[in-house]
Tab-separated table of C-alpha atoms and ligand atoms in Angstrom:
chain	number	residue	atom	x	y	z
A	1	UNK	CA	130.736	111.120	66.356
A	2	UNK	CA	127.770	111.725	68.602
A	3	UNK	CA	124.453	110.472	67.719
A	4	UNK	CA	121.024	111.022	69.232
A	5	UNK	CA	119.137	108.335	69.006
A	6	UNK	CA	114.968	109.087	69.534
A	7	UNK	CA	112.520	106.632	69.722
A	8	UNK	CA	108.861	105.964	70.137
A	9	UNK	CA	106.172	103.404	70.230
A	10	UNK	CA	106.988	102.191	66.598
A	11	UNK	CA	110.078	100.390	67.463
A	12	UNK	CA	108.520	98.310	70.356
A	13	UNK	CA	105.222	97.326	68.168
A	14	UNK	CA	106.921	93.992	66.974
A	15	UNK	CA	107.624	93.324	70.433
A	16	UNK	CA	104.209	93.172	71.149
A	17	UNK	CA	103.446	96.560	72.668
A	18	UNK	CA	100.358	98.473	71.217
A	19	UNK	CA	101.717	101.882	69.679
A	20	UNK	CA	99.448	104.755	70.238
A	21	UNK	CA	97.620	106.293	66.914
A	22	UNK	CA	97.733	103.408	64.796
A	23	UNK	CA	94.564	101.585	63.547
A	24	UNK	CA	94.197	99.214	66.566
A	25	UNK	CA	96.496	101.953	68.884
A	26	UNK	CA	95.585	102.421	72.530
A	27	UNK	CA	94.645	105.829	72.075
A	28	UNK	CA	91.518	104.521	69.771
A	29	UNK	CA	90.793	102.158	72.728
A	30	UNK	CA	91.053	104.448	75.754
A	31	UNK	CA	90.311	108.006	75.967
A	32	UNK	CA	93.573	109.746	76.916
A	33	UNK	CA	92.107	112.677	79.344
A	34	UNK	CA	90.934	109.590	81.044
A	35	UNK	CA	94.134	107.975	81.820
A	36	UNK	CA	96.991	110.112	80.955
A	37	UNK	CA	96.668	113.077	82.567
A	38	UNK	CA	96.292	114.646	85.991
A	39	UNK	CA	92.885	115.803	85.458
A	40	UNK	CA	91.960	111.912	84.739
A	41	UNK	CA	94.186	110.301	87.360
A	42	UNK	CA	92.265	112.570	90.011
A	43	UNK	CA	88.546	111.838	88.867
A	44	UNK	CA	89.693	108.112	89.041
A	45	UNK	CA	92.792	106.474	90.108
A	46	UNK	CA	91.967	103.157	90.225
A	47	UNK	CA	91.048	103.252	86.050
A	48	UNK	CA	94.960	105.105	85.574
A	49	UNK	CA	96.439	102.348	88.155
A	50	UNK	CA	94.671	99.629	85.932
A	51	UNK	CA	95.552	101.342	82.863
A	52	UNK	CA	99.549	101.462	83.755
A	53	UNK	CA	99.435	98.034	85.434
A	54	UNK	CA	98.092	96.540	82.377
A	55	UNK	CA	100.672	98.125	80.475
A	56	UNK	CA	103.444	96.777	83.079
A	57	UNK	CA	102.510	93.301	82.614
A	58	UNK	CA	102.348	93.450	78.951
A	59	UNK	CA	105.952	94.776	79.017
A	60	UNK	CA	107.208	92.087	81.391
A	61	UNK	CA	105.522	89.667	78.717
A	62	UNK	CA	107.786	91.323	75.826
A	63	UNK	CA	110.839	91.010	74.598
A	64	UNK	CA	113.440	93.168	73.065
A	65	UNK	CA	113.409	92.927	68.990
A	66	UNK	CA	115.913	93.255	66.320
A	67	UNK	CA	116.036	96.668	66.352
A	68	UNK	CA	116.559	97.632	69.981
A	69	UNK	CA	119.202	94.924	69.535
A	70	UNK	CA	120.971	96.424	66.816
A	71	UNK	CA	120.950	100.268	68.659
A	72	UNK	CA	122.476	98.073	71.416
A	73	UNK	CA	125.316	96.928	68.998
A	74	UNK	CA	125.500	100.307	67.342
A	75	UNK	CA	126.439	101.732	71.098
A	76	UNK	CA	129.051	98.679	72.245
A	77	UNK	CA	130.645	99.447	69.062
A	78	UNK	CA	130.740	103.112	69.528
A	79	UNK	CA	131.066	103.645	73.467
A	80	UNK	CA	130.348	107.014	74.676
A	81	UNK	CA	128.922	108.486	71.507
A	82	UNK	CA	125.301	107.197	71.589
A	83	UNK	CA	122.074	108.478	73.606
A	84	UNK	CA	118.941	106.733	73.137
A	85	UNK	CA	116.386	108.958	74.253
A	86	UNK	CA	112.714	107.184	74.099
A	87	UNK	CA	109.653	108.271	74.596
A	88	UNK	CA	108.606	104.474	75.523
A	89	UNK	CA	107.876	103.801	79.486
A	90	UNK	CA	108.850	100.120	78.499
A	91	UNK	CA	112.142	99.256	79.507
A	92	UNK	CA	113.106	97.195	76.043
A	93	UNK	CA	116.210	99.352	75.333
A	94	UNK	CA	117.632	98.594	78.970
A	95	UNK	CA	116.882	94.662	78.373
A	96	UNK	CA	118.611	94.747	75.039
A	97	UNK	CA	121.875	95.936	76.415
A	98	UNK	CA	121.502	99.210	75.918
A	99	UNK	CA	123.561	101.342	78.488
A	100	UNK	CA	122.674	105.366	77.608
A	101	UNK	CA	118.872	105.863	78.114
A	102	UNK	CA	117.017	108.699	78.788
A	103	UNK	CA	113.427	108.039	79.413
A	104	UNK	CA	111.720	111.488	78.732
A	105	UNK	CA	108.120	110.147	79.604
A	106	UNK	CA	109.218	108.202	82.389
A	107	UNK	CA	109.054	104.145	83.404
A	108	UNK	CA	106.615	101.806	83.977
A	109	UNK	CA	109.351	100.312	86.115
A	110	UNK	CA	108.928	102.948	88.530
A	111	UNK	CA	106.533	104.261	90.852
A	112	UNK	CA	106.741	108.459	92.396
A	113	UNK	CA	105.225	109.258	95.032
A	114	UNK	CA	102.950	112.632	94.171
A	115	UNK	CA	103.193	113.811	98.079
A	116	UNK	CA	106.849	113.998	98.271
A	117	UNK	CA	108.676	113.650	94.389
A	118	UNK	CA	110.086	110.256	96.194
A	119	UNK	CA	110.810	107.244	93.783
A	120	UNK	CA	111.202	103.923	94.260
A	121	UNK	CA	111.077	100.477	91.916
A	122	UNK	CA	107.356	100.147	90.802
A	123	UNK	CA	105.650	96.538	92.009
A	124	UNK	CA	104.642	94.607	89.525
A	125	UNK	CA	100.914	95.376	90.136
A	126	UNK	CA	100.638	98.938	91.742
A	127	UNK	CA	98.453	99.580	94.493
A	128	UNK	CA	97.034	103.108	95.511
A	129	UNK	CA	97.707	101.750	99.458
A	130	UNK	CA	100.971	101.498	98.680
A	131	UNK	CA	102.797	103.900	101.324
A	132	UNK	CA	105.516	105.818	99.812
A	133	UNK	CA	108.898	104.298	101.457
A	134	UNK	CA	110.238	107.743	102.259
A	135	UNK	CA	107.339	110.115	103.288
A	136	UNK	CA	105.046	106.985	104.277
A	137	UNK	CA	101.881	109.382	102.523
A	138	UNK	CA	99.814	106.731	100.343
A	139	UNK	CA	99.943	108.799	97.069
A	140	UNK	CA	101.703	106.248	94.573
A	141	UNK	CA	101.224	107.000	91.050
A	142	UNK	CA	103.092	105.669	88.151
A	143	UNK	CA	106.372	107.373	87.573
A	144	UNK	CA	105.159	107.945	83.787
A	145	UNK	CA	104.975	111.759	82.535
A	146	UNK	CA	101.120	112.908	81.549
A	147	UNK	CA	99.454	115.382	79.082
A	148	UNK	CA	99.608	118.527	80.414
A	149	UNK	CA	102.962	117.716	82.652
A	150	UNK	CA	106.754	118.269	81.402
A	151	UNK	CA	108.712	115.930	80.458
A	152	UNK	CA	112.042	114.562	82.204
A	153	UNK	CA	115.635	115.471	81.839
A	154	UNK	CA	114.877	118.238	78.869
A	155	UNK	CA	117.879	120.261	80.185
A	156	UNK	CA	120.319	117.068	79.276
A	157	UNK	CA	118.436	116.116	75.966
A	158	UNK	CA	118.563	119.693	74.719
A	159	UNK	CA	122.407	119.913	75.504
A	160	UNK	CA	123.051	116.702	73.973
A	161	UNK	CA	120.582	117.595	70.403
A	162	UNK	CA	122.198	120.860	69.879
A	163	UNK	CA	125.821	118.935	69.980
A	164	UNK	CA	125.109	115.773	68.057
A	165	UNK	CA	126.071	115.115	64.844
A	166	UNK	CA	123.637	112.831	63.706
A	167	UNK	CA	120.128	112.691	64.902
A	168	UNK	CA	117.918	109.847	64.273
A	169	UNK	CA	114.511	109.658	64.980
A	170	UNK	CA	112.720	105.986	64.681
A	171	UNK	CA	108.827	104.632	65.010
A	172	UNK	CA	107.554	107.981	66.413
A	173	UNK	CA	104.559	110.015	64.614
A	174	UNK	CA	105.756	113.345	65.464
A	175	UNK	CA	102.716	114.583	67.035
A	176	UNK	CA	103.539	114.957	70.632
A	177	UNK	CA	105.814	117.806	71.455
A	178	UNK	CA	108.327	118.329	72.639
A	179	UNK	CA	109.730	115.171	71.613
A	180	UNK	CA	108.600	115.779	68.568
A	181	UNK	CA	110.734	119.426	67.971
A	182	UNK	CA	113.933	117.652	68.743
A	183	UNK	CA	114.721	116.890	64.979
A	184	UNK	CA	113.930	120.049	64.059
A	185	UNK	CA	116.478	121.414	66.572
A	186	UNK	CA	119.329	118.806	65.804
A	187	UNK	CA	118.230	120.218	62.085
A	188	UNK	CA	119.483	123.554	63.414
A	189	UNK	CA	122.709	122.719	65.293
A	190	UNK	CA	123.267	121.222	62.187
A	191	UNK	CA	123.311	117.566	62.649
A	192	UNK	CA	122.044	114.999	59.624
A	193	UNK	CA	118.900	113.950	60.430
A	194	UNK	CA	117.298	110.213	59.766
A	195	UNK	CA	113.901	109.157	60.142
A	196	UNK	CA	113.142	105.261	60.062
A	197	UNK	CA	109.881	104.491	60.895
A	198	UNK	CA	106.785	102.575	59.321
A	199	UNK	CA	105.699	105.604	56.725
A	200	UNK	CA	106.133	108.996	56.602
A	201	UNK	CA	105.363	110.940	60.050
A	202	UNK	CA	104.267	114.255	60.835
A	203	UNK	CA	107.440	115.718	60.455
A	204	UNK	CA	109.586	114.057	57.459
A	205	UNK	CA	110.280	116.949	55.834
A	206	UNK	CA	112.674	117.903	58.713
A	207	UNK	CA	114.597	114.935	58.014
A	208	UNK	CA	117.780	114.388	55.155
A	209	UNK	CA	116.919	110.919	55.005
A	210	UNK	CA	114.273	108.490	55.590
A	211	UNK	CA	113.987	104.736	55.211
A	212	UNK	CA	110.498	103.469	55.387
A	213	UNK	CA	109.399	99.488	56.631
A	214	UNK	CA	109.199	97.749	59.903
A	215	UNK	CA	111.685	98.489	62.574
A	216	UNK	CA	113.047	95.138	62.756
A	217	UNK	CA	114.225	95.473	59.492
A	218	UNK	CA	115.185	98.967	58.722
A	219	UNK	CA	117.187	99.647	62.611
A	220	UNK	CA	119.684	96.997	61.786
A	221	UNK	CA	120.163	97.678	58.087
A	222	UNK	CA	120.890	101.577	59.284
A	223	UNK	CA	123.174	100.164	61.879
A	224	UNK	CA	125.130	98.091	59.485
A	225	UNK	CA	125.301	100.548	57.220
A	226	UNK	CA	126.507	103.458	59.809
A	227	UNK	CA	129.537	100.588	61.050
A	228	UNK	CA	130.117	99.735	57.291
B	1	OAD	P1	102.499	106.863	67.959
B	1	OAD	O1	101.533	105.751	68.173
B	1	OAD	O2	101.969	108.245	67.884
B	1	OAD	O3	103.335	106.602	66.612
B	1	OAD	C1	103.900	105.351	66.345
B	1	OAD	C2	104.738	105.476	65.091
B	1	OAD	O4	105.383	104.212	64.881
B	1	OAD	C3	103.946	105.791	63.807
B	1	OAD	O5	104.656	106.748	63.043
B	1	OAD	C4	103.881	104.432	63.090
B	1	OAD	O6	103.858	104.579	61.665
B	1	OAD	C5	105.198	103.812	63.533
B	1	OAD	N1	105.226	102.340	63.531
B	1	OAD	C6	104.236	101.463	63.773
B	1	OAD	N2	104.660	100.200	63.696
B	1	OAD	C7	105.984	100.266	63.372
B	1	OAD	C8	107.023	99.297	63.124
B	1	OAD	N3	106.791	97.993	63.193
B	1	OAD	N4	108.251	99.756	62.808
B	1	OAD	C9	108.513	101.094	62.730
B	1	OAD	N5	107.599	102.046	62.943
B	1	OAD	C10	106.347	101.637	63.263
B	1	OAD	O7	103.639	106.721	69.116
B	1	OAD	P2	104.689	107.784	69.610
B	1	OAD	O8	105.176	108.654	68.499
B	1	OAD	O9	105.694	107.061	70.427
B	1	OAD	O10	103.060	109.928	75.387
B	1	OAD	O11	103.804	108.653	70.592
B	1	OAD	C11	104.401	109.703	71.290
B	1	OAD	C12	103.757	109.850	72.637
B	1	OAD	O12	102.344	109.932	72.509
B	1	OAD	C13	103.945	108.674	73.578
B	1	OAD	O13	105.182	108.700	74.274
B	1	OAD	C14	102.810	108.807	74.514
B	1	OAD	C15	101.731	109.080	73.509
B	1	OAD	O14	100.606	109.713	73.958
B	1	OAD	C16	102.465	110.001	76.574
B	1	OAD	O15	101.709	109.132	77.005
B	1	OAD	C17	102.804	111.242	77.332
């Protein structure tokens, strides 16, 4: 049985980590075209740095919660058939146990250098002196995808929607695309689509079945439910 997991800011919010459009979300705090996108990261680099260092240490300060714990479980029981594919650039999933991640919007874990595509473990606090270990060109940026750019390994995540059998999309509001056509696609290639998330997203008529309430509580139920 292959299943797709996707996932979004919603399942790390009871770790601690700010989702994006809710009341209190960073995206009422900061103004996006500021610091997530090339435009912005040109104009100023020091306010993106900031931004994405911020965001680093708040994810070092975080912990993994029931529900990336329970996808973990859900995978050792079922080796080979699940993908997690997040749109998080916290590395939660990965500290749960979690062995198949895709990070389509990239890691705050990692820095790229924008001279030469290079990549290399991100510093805790990123510096814009930092010289690229390969090229030696002092053009870091966080390796994290912005508006306006494309997101990673598409190629792989459309192979493995189109084959999966179950799809299952969890704390994501469906408004950023492409992630957010993926169910619609596993719809398609005829796979049974799930949504668990907070409330009703975006896109919930695209799903068979949804379970509403915090992630903590409605990842593991789904899990248990799925191993019977
Ligand atoms: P959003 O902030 O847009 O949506 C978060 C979703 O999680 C909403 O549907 C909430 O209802 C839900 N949610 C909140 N708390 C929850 C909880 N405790 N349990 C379950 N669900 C909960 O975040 P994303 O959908 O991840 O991209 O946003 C997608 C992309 O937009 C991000 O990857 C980021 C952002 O701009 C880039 O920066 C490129």
């Amino acid at each position: 049985m292959s299943i797709v997991i996707l996932t979004g800011a919603g399942i790390s919010a009871e770790s601690g980590l700010g989702t994006f459009r809710d009341k209190d979300g960073l995206w009422t705090r900061y103004d996006l075209e500021e610091v997530a996108t090339p435009e912005g990261f040109a104009r100023n680099p020091q306010l993106v740095v900031d931004f994405y260092n911020a965001r680093r240490a708040n994810c070092l300060a975080a912990r993994p919660n029931a529900a990336h714990e329970a996808l973990a479980r859900l995978e050792a029981a079922r080796p080979g058939e699940v993908v997690i594919v997040t749109q998080n650039v916290d590395d939660l999933h990965q500290r749960a146990g979690s062995q198949s991640v895709i990070q389509m919007h990239g890691a705050l874990r990692s820095a790229l250098c924008a001279a030469c595509g290079h990549r290399w473990p991100a510093p805790d606090v990123m510096s814009l002196a930092t010289a690229c270990p390969s090229c030696g060109a002092a053009r870091a940026r966080p390796d994290v995808v912005w508006f306006g750019e494309i997101p990673y390994h598409m190629d792989e995540i459309a192979d493995r929607v189109a084959a999966c059998e179950i799809f299952v999309a969890i704390g994501t509001s469906g408004q950023v695309y492409p992630a957010a056509g993926l169910a619609a696609e596993a719809r398609r290639a005829g796979a049974h689509c799930v949504e668990l998330n907070l409330e009703a997203s975006e896109i919930s008529r695209v799903f068979h079945e949804r379970r509403f309430g915090p992630a903590s509580q409605v990842v593991p139920a789904w899990v248990e439910t799925l191993l019977g």
